[in-house]
Short mmCIF file of C-alpha atoms in Angstrom, two decimals:
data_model
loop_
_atom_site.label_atom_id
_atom_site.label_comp_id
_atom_site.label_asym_id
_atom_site.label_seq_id
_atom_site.Cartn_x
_atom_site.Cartn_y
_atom_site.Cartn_z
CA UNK A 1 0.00 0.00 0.00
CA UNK A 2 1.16 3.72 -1.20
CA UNK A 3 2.41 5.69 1.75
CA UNK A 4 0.77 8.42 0.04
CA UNK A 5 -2.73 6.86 -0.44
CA UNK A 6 -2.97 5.69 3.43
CA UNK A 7 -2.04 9.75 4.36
CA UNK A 8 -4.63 11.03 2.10
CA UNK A 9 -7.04 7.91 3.73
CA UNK A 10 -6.41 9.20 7.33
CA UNK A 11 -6.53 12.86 6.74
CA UNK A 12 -10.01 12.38 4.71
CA UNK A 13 -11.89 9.15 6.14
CA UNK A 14 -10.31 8.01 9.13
CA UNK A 15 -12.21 6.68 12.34
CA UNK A 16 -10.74 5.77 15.34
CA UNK A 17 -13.66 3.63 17.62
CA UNK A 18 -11.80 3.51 21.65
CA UNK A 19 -13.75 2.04 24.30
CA UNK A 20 -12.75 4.11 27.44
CA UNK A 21 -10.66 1.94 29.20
CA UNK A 22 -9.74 1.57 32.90
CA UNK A 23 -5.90 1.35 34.44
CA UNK A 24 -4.41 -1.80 33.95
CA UNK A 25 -5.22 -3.90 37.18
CA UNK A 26 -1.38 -4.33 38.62
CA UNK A 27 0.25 -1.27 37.88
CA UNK A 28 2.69 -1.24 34.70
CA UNK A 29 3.04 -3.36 31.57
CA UNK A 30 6.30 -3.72 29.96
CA UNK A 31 4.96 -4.14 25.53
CA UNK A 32 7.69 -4.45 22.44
CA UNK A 33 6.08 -4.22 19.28
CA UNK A 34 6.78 -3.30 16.15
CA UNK A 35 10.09 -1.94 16.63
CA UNK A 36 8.85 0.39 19.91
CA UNK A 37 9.54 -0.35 23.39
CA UNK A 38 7.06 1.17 25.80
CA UNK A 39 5.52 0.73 29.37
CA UNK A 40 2.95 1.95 31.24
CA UNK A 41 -0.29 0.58 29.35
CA UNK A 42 -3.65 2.36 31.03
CA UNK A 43 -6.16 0.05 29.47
CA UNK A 44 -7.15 -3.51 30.88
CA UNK A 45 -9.25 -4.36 27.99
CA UNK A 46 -8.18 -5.67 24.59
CA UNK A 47 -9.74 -6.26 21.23
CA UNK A 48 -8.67 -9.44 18.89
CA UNK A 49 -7.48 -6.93 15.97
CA UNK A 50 -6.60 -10.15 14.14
CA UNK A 51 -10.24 -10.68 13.01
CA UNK A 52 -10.98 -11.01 9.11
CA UNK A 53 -12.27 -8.25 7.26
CA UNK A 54 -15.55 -9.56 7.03
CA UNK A 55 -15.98 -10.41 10.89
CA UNK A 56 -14.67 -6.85 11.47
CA UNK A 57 -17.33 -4.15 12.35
CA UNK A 58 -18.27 -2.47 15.63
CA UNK A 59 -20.70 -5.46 16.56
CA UNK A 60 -17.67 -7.16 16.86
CA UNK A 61 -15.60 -4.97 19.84
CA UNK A 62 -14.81 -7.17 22.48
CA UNK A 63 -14.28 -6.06 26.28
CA UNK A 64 -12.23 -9.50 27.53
CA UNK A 65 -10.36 -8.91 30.48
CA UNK A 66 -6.26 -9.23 29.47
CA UNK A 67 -5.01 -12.70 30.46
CA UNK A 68 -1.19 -12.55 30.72
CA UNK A 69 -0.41 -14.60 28.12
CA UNK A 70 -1.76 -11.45 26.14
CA UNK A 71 1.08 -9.77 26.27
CA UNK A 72 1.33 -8.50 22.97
CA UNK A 73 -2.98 -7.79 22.94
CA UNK A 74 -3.48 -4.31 24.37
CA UNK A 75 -4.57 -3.28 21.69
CA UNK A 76 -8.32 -0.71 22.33
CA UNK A 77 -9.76 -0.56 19.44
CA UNK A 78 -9.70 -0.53 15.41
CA UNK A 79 -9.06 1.50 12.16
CA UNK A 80 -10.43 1.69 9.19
CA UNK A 81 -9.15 3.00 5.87
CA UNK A 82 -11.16 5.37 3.21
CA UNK A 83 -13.07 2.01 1.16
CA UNK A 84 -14.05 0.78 5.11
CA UNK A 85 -11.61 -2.29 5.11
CA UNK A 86 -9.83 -3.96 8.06
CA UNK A 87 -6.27 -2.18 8.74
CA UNK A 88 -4.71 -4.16 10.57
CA UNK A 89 -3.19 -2.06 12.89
CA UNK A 90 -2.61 -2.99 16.73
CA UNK A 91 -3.95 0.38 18.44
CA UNK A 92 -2.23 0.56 22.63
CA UNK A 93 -3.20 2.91 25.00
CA UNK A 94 -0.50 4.55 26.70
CA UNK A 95 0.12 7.18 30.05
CA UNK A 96 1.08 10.52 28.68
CA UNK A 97 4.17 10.64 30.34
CA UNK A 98 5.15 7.20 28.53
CA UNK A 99 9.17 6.23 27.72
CA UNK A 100 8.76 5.36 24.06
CA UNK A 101 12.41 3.37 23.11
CA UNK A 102 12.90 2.55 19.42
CA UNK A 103 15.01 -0.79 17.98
CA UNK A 104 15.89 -0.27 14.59
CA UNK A 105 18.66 -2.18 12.65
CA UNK A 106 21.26 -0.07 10.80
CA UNK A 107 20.20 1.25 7.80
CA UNK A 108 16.39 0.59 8.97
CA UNK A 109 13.46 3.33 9.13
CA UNK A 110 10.49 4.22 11.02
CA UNK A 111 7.87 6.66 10.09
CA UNK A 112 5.64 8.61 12.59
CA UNK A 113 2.59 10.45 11.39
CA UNK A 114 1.73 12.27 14.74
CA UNK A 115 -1.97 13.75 15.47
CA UNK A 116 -4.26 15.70 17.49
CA UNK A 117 -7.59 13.57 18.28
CA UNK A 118 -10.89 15.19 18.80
CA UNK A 119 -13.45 13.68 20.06
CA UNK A 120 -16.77 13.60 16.91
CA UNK A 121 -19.32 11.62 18.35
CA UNK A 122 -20.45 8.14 19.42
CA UNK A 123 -21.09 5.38 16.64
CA UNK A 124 -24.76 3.53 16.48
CA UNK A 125 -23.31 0.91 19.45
CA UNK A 126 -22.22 3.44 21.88
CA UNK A 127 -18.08 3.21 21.39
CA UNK A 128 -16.99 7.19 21.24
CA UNK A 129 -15.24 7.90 17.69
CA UNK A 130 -12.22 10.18 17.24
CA UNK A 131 -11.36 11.98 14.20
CA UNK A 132 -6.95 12.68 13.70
CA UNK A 133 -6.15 16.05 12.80
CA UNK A 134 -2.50 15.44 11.34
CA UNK A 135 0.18 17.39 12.70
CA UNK A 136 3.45 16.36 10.88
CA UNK A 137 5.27 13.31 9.50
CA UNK A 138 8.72 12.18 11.11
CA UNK A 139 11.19 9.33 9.59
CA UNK A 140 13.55 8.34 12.03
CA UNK A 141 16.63 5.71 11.19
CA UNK A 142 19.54 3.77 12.58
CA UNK A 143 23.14 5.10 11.42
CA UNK A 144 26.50 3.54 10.85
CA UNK A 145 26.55 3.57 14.62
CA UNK A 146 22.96 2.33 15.60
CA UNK A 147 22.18 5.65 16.61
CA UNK A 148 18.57 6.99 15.97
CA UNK A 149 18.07 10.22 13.27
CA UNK A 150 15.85 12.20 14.10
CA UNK A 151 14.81 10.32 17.44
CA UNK A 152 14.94 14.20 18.96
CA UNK A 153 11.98 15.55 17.04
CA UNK A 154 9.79 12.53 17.43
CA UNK A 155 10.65 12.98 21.31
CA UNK A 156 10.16 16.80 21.78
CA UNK A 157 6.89 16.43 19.56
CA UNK A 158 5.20 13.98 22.03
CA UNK A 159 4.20 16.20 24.47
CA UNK A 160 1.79 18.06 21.45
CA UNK A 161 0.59 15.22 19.77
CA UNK A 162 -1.77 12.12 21.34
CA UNK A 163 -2.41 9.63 18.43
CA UNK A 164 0.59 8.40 16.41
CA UNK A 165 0.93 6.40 13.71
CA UNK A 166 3.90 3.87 13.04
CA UNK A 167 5.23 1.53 10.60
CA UNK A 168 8.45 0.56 9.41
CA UNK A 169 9.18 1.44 5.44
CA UNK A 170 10.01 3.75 2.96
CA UNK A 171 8.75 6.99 1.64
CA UNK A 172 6.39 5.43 -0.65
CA UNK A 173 5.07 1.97 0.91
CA UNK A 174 5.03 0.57 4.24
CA UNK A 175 5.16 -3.06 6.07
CA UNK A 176 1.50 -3.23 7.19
CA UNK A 177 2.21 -6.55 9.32
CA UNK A 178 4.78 -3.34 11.21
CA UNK A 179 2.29 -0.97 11.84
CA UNK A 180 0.99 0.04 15.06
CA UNK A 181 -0.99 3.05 16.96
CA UNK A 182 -0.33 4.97 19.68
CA UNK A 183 -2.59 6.78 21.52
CA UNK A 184 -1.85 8.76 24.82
CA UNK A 185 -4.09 8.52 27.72
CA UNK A 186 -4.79 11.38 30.06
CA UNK A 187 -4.92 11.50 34.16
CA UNK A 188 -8.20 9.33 33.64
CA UNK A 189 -7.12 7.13 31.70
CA UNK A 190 -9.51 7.95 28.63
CA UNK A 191 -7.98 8.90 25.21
CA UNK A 192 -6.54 12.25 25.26
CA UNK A 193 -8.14 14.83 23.02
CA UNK A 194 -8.42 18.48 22.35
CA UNK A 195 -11.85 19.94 21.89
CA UNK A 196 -13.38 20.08 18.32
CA UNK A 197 -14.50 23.25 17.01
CA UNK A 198 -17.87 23.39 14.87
CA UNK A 199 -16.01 26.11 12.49
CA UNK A 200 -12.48 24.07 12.04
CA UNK A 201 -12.58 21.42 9.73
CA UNK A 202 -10.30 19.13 10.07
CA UNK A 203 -8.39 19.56 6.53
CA UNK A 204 -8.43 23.36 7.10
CA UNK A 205 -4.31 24.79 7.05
CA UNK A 206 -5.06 26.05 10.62
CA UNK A 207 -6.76 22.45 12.28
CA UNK A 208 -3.12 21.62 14.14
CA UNK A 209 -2.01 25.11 14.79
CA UNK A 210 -5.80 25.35 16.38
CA UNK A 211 -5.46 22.40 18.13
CA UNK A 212 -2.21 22.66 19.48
CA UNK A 213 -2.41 25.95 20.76
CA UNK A 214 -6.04 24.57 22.87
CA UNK A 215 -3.44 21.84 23.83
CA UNK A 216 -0.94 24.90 25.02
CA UNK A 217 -3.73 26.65 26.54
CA UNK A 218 -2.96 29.85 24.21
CA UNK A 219 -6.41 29.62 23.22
CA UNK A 220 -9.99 28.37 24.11
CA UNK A 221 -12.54 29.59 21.50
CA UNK A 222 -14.26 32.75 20.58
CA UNK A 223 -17.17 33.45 22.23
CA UNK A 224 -17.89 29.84 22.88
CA UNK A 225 -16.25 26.63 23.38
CA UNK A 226 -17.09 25.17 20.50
CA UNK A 227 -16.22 27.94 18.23
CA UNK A 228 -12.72 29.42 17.17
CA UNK A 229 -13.69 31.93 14.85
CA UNK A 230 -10.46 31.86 12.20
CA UNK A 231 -11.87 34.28 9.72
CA UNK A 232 -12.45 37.15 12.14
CA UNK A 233 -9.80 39.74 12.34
CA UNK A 234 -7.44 39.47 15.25
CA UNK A 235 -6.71 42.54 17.31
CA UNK A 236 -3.28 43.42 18.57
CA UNK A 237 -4.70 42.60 22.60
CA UNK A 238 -5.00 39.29 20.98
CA UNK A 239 -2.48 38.07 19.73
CA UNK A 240 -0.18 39.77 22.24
CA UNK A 241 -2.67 37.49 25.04
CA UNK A 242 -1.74 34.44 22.76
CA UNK A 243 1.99 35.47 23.36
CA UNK A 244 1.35 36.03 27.02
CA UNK A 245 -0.19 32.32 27.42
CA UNK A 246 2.40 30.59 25.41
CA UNK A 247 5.29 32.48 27.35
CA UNK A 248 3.63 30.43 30.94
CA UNK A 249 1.99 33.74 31.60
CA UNK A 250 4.62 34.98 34.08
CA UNK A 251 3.97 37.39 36.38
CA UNK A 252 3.94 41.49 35.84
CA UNK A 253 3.46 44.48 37.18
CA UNK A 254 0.88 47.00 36.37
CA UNK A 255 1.05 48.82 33.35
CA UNK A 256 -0.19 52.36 32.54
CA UNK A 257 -2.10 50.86 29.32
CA UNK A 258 -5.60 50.12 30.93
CA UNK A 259 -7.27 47.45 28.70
CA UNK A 260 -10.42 44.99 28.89
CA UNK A 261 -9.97 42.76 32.44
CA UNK A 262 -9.27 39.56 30.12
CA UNK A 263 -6.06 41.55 28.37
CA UNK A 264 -4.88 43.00 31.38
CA UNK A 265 -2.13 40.54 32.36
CA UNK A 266 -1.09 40.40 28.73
CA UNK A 267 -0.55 44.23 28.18
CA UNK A 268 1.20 44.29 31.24
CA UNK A 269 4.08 41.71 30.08
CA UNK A 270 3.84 42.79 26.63
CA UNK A 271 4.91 46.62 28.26
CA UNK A 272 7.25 45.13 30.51
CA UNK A 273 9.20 43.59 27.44
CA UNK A 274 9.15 47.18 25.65
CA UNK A 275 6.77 45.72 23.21
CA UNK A 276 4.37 48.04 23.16
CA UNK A 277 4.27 51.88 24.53
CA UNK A 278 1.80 53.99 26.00
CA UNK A 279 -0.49 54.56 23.51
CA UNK A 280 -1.50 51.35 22.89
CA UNK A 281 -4.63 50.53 21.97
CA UNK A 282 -6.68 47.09 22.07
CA UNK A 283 -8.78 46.85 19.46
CA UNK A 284 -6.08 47.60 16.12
CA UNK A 285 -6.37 45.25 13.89
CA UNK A 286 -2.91 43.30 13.47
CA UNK A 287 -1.19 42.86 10.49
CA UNK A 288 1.44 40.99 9.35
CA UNK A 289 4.03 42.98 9.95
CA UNK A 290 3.09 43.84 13.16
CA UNK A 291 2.51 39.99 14.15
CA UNK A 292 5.64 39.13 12.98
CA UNK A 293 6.88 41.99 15.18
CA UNK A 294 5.59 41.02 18.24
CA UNK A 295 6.27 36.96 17.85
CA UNK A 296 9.97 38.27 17.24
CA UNK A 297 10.14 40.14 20.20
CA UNK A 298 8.69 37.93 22.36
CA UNK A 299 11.44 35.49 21.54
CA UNK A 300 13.85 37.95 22.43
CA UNK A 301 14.84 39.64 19.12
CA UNK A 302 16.86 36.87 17.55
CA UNK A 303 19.20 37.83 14.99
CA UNK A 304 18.78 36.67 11.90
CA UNK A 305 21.34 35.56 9.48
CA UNK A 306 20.35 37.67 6.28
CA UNK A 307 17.72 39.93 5.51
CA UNK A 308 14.78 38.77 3.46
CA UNK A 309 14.51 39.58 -0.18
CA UNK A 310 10.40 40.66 0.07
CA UNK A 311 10.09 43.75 -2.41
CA UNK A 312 7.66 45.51 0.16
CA UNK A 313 9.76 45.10 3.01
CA UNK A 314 12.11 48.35 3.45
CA UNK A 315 15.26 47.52 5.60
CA UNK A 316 14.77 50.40 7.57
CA UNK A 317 11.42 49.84 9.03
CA UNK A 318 11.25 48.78 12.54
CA UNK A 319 9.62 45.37 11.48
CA UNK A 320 12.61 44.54 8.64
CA UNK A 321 14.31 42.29 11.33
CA UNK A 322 11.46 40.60 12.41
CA UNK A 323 10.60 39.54 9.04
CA UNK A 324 13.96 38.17 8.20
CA UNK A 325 13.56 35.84 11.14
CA UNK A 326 10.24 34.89 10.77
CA UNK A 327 11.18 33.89 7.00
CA UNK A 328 14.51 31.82 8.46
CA UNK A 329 12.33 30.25 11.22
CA UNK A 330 9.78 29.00 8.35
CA UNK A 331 6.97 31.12 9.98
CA UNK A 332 6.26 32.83 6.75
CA UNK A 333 7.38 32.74 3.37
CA UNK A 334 5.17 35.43 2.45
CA UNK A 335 2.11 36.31 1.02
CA UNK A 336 0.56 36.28 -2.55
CA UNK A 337 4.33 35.10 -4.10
CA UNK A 338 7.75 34.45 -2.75
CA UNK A 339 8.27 37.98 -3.64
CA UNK A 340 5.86 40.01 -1.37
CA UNK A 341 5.44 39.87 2.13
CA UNK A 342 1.96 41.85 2.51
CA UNK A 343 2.87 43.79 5.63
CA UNK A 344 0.02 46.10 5.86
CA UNK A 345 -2.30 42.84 5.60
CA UNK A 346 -4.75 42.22 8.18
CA UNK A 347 -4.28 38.83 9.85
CA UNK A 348 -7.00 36.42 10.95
CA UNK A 349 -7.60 34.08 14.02
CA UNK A 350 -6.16 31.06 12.14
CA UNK A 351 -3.67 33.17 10.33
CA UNK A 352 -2.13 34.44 13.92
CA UNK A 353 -2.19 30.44 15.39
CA UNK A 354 -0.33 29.70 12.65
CA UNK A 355 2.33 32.24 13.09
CA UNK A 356 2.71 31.54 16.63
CA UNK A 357 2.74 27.60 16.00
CA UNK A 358 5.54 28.00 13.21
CA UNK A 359 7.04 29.62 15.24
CA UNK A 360 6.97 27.66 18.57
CA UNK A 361 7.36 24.19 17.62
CA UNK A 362 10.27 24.49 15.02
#
């Protein structure tokens, strides 16, 4: 099977059907599979994902209490591809704070599609579906010294993401017979999952940058928890309170900009760091330039290595800099061409989480 075709499968048609498990009864289990070492299992139920196709349907889920010579079977539910057919896939359950070790040979590779999960509904039985919002794609292989490439990003990505996918392979096919799921577990036990807004589909450029920064707590809807609003115009209060959250809102001082109660603590950093001056006010509209400017500063003013080659850019306006390092960081590579950057260009709600999740998780 195309690499390609099962991406486009999960990012159009997937649906992930999880009982909600309890804690394993006797602490941790110790599971290899696959290539992946990991411990800490949360689920004490198991479904026989070795059922044929034509046995395989939700009638079919199975709540057997794990005997120990299931070692390899804790597995909590099943997949199914775009056409509806049996995957395959073993699906674990795992604590959050899980020790995932890999065991490649040298010259072998692993690929990771990591998710978000939202919770979409419950199916005709009862069993709560998930639909994957996908997040990125990570290869990860075994040197001339059995060291792992790119080990590092799969590891600092796993605090963001709660449903992986795995299989050993190349670019364009995979070993099914290799393939497992992942999916992390919160305090309770239950699937972890970040809440679904009505106005985000899933395929839309901003569904992971939404749903990681709910995940960061940068963000929890627009007027309602089940809305985001990405096509409204984001004010400069905004997207400086984004910055605020995503910087562990540290403390401040009062500030002589006096703003709406929910801004408050923002302005007050955002002051504190020079960002913004006295005159401030709450409801601008932010543009580009001036989100770029603020995402810059609130990492500090990095220097960047050359200027940017944007025809609307001047190199003596006070946002040049920023821009330069927004293009190096791969937070923007402009806007209607390579060429232009658009500065004067009013952002959006998903426009600004997209900055700001560029920008944060490369």
């Amino acid at each position: 099977m195309k690499k390609k075709l099962f991406s486009l499968a999960l990012a159009l048609a997937l649906c992930l059907g999880l009982a909600v498990p309890a804690f394993a009864a006797g602490g941790t289990v110790s599971v290899t599979d696959a290539g992946i070492s990991f411990d800490a299992i949360s689920t004490d139920r198991y479904d026989d994902m070795k059922s044929s196709t034509e046995k395989w349907n939700q009638e079919h889920h199975r709540n057997d209490p794990v005997e120990p010579e299931d070692e390899f079977q804790y597995a909590v539910g099943y997949i199914t591809n775009s056409e509806g057919g049996f995957s395959g896939f073993w699906t674990y359950l795992v604590n959050e704070d899980v020790k995932l070790d890999f065991h490649l040979k040298k010259g072998e590779k692993f690929s990771i599609d990591a998710y978000y999960l939202t919770e979409s509904g419950k199916s005709s039985d009862g069993v709560t579906t998930y639909t994957p919002i996908s997040i990125a794609n990570y290869w990860i292989s075994a040197n001339e010294d059995g060291e792992l490439v790119g080990k590092e990003l799969i590891e600092e990505f796993f605090p963001g993401a709660n449903y992986l996918v795995c299989w050993r392979g190349t670019a364009d096919e995979f070993d099914p017979d290799s393939a497992i799921n992942i999916v992390f577990a919160d305090k309770n036990g239950a699937p972890s999952t970040v809440p679904a807004f009505s106005d985000v589909a899933p395929t839309a450029f901003y569904a992971a940058p939404v749903a990681w920064a709910v995940h960061k707590g940068i963000t929890n809807g627009y007027g309602s928890n089940d809305k985001f609003a990405p096509s409204i115009d984001c004010t400069e209060a905004q997207i400086l309170t984004f910055l605020y959250r995503a910087a562990g809102k540290p403390s401040t001082t009062k500030s002589p900009v006096s703003v709406a109660v929910s801004y408050q603590d923002a302005i007050n950093w955002a002051y504190e760091k020079g960002m913004i001056d006295g005159d401030f006010k709450e409801n601008t509209p932010c543009t580009r330039a001036t989100a770029v400017n603020y995402i810059w500063q609130a990492f500090d003013k990095p220097k960047a290595e050359k200027a940017s080659s944007f025809t609307d850019v001047d190199k003596g306006t006070d946002y040049a800099e920023a821009v330069s390092w927004a293009v190096e960081k791969g937070v923007t590579n402009g806007y209607g061409g390579n060429e232009t950057f658009a500065p004067d260009r009013v952002c959006n709600r998903g426009e600004i989480v997209t900055f700001l999740y560029r920008a944060y998780k490369k």
